[in-house]
Short mmCIF file of C-alpha atoms in Angstrom, two decimals:
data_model
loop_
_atom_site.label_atom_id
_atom_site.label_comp_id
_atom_site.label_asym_id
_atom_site.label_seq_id
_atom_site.Cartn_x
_atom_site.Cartn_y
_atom_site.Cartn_z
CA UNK A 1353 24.93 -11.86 -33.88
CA UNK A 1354 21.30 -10.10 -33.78
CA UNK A 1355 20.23 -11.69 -37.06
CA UNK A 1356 21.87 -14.68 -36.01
CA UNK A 1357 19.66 -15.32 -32.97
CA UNK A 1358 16.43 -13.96 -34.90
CA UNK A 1359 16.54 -17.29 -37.76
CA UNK A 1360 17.22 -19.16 -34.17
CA UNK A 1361 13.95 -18.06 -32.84
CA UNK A 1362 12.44 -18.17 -36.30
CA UNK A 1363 13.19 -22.22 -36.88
CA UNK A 1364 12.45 -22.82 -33.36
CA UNK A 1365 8.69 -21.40 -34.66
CA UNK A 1366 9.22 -23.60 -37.27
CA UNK A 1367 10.12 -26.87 -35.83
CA UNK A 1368 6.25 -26.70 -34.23
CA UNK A 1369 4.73 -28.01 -37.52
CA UNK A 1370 7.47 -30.64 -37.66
CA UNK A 1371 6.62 -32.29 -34.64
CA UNK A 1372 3.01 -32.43 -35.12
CA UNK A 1373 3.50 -34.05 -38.33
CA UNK A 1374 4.13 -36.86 -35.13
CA UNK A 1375 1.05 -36.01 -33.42
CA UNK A 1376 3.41 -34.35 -30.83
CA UNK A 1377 3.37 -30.76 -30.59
CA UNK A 1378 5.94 -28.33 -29.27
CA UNK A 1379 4.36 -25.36 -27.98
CA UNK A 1380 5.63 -21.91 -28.38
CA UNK A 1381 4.91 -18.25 -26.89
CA UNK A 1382 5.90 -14.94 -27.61
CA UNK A 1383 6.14 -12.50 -25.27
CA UNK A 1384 8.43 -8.99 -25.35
CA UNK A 1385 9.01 -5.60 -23.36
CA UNK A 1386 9.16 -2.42 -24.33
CA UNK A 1387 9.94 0.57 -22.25
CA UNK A 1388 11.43 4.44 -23.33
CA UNK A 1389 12.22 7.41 -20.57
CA UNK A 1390 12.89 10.61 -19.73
CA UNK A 1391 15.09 11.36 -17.31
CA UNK A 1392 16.92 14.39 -15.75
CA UNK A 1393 19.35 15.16 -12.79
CA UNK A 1394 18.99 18.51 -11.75
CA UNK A 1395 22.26 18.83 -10.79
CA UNK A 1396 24.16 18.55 -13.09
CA UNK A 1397 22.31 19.49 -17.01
CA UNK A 1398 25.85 18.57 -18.79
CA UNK A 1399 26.63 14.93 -17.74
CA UNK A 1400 25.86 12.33 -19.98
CA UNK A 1401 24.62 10.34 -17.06
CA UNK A 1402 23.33 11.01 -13.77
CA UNK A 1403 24.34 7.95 -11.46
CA UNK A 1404 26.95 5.79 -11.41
CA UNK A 1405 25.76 3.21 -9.03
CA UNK A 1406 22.47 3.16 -10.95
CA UNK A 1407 22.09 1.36 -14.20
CA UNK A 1408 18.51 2.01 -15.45
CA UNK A 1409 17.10 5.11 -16.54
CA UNK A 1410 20.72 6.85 -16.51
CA UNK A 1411 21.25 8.76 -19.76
CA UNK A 1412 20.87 12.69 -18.23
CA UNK A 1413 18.17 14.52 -20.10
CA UNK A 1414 17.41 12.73 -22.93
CA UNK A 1415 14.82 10.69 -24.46
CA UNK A 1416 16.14 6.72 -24.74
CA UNK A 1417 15.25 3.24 -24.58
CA UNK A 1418 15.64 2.11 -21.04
CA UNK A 1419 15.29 -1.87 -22.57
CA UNK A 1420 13.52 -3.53 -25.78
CA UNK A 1421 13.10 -7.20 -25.27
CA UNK A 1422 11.70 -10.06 -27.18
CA UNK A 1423 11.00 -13.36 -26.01
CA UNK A 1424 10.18 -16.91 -27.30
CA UNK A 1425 9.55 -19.95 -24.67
CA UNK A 1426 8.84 -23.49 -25.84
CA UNK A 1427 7.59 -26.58 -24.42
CA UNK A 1428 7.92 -30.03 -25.52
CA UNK A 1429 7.25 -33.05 -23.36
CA UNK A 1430 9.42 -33.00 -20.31
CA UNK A 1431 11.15 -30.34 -21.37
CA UNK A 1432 11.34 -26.15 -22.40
CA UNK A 1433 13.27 -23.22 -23.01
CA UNK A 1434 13.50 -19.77 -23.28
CA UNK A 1435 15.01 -17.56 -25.92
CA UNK A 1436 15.15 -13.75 -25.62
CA UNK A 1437 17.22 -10.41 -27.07
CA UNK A 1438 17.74 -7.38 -25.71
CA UNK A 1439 18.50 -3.84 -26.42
CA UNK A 1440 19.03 -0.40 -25.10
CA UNK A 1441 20.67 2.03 -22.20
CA UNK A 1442 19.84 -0.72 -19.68
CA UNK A 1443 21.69 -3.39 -21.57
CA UNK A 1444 25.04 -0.94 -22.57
CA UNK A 1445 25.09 -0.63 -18.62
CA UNK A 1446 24.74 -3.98 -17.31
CA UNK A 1447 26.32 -5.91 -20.38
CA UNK A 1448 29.69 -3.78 -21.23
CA UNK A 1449 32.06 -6.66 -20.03
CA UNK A 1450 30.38 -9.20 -22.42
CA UNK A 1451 30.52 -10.53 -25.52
CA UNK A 1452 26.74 -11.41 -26.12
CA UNK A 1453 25.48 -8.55 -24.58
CA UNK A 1454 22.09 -8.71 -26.78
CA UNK A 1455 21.02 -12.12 -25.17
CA UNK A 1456 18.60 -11.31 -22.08
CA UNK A 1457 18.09 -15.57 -21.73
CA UNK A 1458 19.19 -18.88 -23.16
CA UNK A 1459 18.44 -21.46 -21.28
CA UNK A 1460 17.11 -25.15 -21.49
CA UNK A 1461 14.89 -26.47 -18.76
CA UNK A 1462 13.97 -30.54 -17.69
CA UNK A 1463 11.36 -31.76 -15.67
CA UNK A 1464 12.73 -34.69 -13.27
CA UNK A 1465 9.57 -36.43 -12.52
CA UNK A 1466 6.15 -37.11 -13.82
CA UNK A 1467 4.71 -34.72 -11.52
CA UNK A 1468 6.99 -31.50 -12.27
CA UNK A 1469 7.97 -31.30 -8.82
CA UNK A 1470 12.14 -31.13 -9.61
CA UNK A 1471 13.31 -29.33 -12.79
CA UNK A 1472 17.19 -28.80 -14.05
CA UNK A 1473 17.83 -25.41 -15.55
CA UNK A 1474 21.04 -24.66 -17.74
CA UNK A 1475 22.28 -21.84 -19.40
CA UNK A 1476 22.15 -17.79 -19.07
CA UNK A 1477 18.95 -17.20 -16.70
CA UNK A 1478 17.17 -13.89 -15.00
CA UNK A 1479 18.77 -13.92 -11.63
CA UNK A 1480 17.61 -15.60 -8.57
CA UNK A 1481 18.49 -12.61 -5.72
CA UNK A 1482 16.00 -10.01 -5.56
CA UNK A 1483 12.70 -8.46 -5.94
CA UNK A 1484 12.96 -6.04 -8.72
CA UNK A 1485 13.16 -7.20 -12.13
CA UNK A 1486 14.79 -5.61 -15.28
CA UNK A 1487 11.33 -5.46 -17.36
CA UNK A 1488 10.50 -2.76 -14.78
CA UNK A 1489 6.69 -2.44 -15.06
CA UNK A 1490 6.53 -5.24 -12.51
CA UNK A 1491 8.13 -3.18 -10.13
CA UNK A 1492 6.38 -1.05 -7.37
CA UNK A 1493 8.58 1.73 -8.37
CA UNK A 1494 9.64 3.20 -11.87
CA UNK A 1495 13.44 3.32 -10.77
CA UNK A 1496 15.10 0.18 -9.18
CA UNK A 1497 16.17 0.69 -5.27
CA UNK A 1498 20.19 0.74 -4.78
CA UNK A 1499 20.32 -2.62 -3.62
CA UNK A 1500 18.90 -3.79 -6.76
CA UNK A 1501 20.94 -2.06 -9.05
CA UNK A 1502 24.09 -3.50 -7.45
CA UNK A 1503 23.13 -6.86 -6.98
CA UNK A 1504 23.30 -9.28 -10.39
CA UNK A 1505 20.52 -9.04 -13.20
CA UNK A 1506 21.03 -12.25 -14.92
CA UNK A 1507 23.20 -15.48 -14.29
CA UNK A 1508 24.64 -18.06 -16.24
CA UNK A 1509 24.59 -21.51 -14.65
CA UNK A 1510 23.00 -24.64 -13.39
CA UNK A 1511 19.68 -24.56 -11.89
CA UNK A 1512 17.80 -27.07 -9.61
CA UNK A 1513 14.21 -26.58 -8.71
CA UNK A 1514 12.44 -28.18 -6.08
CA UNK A 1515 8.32 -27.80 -5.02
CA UNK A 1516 7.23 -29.95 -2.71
CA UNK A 1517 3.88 -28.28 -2.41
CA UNK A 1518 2.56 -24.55 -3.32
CA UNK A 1519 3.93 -22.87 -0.17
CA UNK A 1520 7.77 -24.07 -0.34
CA UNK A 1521 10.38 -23.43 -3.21
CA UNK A 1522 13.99 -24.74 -2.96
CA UNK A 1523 16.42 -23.94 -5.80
CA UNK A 1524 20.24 -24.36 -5.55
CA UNK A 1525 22.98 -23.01 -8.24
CA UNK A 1526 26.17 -23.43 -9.55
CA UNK A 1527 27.21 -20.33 -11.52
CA UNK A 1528 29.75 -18.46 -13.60
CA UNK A 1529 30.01 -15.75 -10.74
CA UNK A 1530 28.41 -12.65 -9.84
CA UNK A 1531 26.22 -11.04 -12.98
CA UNK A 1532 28.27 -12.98 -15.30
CA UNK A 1533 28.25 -14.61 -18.88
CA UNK A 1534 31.75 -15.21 -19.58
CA UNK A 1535 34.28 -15.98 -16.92
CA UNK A 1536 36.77 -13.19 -16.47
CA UNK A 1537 39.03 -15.65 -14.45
CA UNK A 1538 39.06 -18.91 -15.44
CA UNK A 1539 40.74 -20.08 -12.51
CA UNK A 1540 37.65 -19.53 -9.93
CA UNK A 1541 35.50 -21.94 -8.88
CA UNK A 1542 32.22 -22.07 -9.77
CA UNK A 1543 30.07 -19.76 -7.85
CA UNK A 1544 27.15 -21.45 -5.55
CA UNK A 1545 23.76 -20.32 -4.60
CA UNK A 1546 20.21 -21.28 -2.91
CA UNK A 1547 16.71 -19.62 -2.73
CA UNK A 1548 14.41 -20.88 -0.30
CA UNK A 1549 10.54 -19.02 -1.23
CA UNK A 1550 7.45 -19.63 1.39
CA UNK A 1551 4.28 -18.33 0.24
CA UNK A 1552 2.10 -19.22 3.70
CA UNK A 1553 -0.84 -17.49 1.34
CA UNK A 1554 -1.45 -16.03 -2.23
CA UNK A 1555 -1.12 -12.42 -0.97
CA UNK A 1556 2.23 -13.41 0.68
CA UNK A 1557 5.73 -14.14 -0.13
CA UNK A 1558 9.26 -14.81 2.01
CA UNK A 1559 12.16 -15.06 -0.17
CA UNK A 1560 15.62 -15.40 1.18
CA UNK A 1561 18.40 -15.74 -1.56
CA UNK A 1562 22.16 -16.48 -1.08
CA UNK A 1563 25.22 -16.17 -3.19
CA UNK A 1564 28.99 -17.08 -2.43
CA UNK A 1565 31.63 -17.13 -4.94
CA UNK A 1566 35.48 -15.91 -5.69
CA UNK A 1567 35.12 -12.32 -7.68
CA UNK A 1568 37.87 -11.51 -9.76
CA UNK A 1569 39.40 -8.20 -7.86
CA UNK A 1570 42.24 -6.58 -9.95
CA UNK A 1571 44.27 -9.50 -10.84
CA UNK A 1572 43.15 -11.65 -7.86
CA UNK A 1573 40.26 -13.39 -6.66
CA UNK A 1574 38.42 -12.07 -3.57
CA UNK A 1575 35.37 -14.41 -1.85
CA UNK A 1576 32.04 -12.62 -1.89
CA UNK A 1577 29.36 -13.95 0.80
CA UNK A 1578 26.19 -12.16 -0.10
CA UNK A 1579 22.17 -12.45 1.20
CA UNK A 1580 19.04 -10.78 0.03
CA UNK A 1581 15.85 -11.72 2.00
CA UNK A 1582 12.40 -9.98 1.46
CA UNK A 1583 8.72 -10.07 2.26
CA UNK A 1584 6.38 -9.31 0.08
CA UNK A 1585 2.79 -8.65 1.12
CA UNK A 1586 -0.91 -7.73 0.11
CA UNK A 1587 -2.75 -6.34 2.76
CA UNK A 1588 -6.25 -4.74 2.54
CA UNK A 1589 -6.91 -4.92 -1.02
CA UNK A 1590 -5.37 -1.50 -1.93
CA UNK A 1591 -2.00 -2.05 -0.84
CA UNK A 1592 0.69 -3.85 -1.39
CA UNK A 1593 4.18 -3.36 0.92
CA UNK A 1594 8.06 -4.97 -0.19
CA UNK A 1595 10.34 -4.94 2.55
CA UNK A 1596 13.96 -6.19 1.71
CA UNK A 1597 17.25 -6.52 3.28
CA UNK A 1598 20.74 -6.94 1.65
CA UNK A 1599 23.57 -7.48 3.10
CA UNK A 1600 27.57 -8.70 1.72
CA UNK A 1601 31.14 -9.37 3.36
CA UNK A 1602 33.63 -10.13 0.60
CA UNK A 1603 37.57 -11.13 1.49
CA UNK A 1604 40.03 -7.56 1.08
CA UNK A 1605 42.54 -7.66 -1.36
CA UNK A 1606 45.07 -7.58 1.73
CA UNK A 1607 45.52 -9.69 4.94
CA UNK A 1608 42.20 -11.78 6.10
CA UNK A 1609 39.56 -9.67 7.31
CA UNK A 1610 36.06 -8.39 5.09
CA UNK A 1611 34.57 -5.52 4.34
CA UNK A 1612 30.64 -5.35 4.49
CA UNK A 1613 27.74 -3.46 2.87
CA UNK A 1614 24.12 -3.50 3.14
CA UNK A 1615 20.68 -1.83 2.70
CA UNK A 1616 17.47 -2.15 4.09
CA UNK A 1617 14.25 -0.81 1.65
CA UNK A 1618 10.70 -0.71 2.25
CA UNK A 1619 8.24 0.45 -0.72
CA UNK A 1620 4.33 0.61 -0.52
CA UNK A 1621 2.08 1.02 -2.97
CA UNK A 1622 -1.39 1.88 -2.95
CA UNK A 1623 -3.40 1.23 -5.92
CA UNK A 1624 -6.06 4.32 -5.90
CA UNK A 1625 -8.62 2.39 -8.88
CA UNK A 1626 -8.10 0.97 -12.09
CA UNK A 1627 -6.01 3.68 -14.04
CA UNK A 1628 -4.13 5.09 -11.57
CA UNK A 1629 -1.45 3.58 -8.65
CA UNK A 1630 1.54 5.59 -6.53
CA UNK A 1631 4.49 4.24 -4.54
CA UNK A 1632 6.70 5.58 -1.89
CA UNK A 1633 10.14 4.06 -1.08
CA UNK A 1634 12.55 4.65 1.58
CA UNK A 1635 15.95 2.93 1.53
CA UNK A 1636 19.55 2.93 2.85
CA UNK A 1637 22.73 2.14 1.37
CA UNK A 1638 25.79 1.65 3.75
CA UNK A 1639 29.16 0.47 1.81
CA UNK A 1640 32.03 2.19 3.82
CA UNK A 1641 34.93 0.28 2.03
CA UNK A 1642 33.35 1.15 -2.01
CA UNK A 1643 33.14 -2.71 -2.31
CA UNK A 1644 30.06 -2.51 -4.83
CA UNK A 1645 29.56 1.67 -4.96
CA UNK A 1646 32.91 3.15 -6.81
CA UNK A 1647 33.46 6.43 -4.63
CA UNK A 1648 36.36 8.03 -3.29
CA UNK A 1649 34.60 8.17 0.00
CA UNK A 1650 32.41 6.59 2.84
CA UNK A 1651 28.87 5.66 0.89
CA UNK A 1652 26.02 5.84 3.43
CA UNK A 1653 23.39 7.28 1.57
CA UNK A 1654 19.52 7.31 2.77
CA UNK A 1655 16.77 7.40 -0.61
CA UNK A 1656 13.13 8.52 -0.88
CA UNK A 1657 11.18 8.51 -3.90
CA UNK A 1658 7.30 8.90 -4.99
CA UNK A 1659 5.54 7.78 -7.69
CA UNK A 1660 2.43 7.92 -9.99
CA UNK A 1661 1.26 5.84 -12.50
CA UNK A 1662 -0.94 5.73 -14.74
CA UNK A 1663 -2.06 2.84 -16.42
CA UNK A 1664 -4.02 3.27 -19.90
CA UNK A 1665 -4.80 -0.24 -20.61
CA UNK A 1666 -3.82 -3.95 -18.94
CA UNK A 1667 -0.58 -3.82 -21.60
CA UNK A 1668 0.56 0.10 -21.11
CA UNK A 1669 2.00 1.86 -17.56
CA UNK A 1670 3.16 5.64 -17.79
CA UNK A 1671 5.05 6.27 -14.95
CA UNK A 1672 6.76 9.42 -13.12
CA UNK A 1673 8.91 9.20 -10.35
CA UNK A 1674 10.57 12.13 -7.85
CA UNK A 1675 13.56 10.70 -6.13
CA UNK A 1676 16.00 12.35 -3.89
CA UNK A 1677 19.34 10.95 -1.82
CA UNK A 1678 21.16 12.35 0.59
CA UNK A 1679 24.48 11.28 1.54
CA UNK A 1680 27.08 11.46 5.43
CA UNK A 1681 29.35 12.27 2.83
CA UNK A 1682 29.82 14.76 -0.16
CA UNK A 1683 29.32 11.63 -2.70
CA UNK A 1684 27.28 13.39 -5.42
CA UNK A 1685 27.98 16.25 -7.63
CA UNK A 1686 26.24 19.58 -8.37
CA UNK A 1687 28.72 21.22 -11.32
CA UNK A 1688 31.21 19.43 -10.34
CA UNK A 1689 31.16 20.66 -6.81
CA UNK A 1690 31.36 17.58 -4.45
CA UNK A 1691 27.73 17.89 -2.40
CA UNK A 1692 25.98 15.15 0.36
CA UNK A 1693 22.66 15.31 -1.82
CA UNK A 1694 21.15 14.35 -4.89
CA UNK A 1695 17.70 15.38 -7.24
CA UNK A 1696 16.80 13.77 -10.34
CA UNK A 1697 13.26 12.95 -11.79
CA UNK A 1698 12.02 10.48 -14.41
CA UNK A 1699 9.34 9.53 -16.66
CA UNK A 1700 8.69 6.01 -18.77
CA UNK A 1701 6.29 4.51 -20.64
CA UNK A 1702 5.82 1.07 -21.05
CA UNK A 1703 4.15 -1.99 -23.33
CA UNK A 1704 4.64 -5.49 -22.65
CA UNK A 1705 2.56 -8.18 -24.05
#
């Protein structure tokens, strides 16, 4: 499969020379991610990994690969593309239930009208919900919040873009279902979605992203409704504050009523000069029924964590990160003594070009 999709990105390089042979020219970038950690849970030296709910940064004190990712896009007329593989911890997390885990993207892209206004997108695409991306040195913290670890990565789909003018986005989806490449049930429907982005200025952004779809529960299907909306703002230069709200219902396995979860985060960062940046983040996680956090009791967990990076060049970010959770409930472990509280520092460093 891996050397399989390297010749595909390899001819796709190749087919450049072809086409200008026609005094056409498809254009091609490279672009690719790399990103190792540290990290360690006090708690609890002997696990092999600190978190379940948290899939980044989660092998328990050990050097790893967090995520290695290469990337080709291509352009050609009215249309593109994007190509990428993945590897590491990150993707053995996320990936487990699929058969082409090593694919980050495949997709195929069309502009509509002469003046790239409407696109279609089709295939497996980085996911629409959300502020926090996998390649994590675009994030304001080194660790993702909760609500972004349990909300989907990637989807695989149909995609249509609208821009009717630089402050209004409008995209609506038809999907394969929550974080998914391969349908585990083929009898749901396909799964719909929107995103509606206003940027009322360049240092602004309000996003609000919806998903519904039937989840396969068991051997059934349960309904999810679910809603992400953020704001994203630079204010004074220096700083630069993400405030974001999830929040889910989806159908119980018995009778007709829904369970809910949500979270609220807010994370400001200050950028001190050049070299050097630090975040703070304080979030809550509320998901009484275990609808997206597996526990064996109430999750309502409040997070804190603070950061410092340091960046060496415009390519490289070292980054170290303190977090700390504590929980209404004795949800975490310290030696495998049920506890309400949780410790665990990390440390990455990063190159993407």
């Amino acid at each position: 499969m891996m050397f399989n999709c390297f010749y595909l990105i390899l001819f796709l390089s190749s087919t450049s020379c072809l086409f200008s042979q026609e005094n056409k020219e498809v254009k091609i970038t490279f672009s690719g991610f790399l990103e190792t950690y540290y990290s360690n849970d006090f708690q609890n030296s002997n696990a092999e990994k600190k978190l379940s709910f948290m899939y980044n940064h989660n092998r328990q004190n050990e050097g790893n690969l967090n995520i290695g990712l290469l990337r080709a896009k291509f352009a050609f007329e009215n249309g593109y593309g994007s190509f990428a593989l993945h590897s590491g911890t990150y993707v053995d997390d996320n990936y487990a239930n699929e058969k082409m885990k090593y694919i980050s993207e495949a997709y195929l892209g069309l502009y509509l009208d002469t003046s790239k206004k409407q696109t279609l997108e089709a295939g497996i695409m980085p996911s629409y919900i959300g502020f926090e991306s996998a390649t994590t040195a675009s994030n304001l913290t080194l660790t993702r919040s909760i609500l972004a670890e349990n909300s989907p990565y990637f989807m695989t789909g149909v995609k249509y873009n609208y821009t009717p003018s630089a402050k209004w986005s409008f995209s609506g989806l038809l999907t394969n279902g929550w974080q998914r490449i391969n349908k585990p049930n083929k009898k749901a429907l396909p799964s719909f979605g929107s995103q509606i982005a206003y940027k009322p200025s360049d240092n602004a952004t309000l996003n609000w992203s919806v998903f519904i779809g039937d989840e396969p529960i068991v051997t059934d299907l349960r309904t999810r409704y679910f809603s992400n909306l953020y704001y994203d703002f630079k204010w004074k230069n220096k700083f630069r504050t993400i405030a974001g709200f999830d929040f889910g219902l989806q159908k119980n396995l018995e009778g007709k009523s829904y369970s809910n979860w949500f979270s609220p985060v807010v994370i400001t960062q200050y950028t001190i000069n050049s070299k050097w940046q630090t975040s703070l983040r304080g979030e809550y996680y509320q998901d009484v029924k275990n609808v997206m956090i597996a526990s064996t009791k109430e999750f309502k967990t409040f997070g804190t964590s603070l950061n410092f990076d340091y960046l060496p060049n415009s390519k490289m970010k070292i980054r170290t990160e303190a977090r700390y959770f504590n929980s209404k409930e004795a949800v975490f472990l310290r030696n495998q003594t049920a506890v309400t509280s949780n410790f665990f520092g990390t440390i990455s460093w990063s190159y993407e070009f």
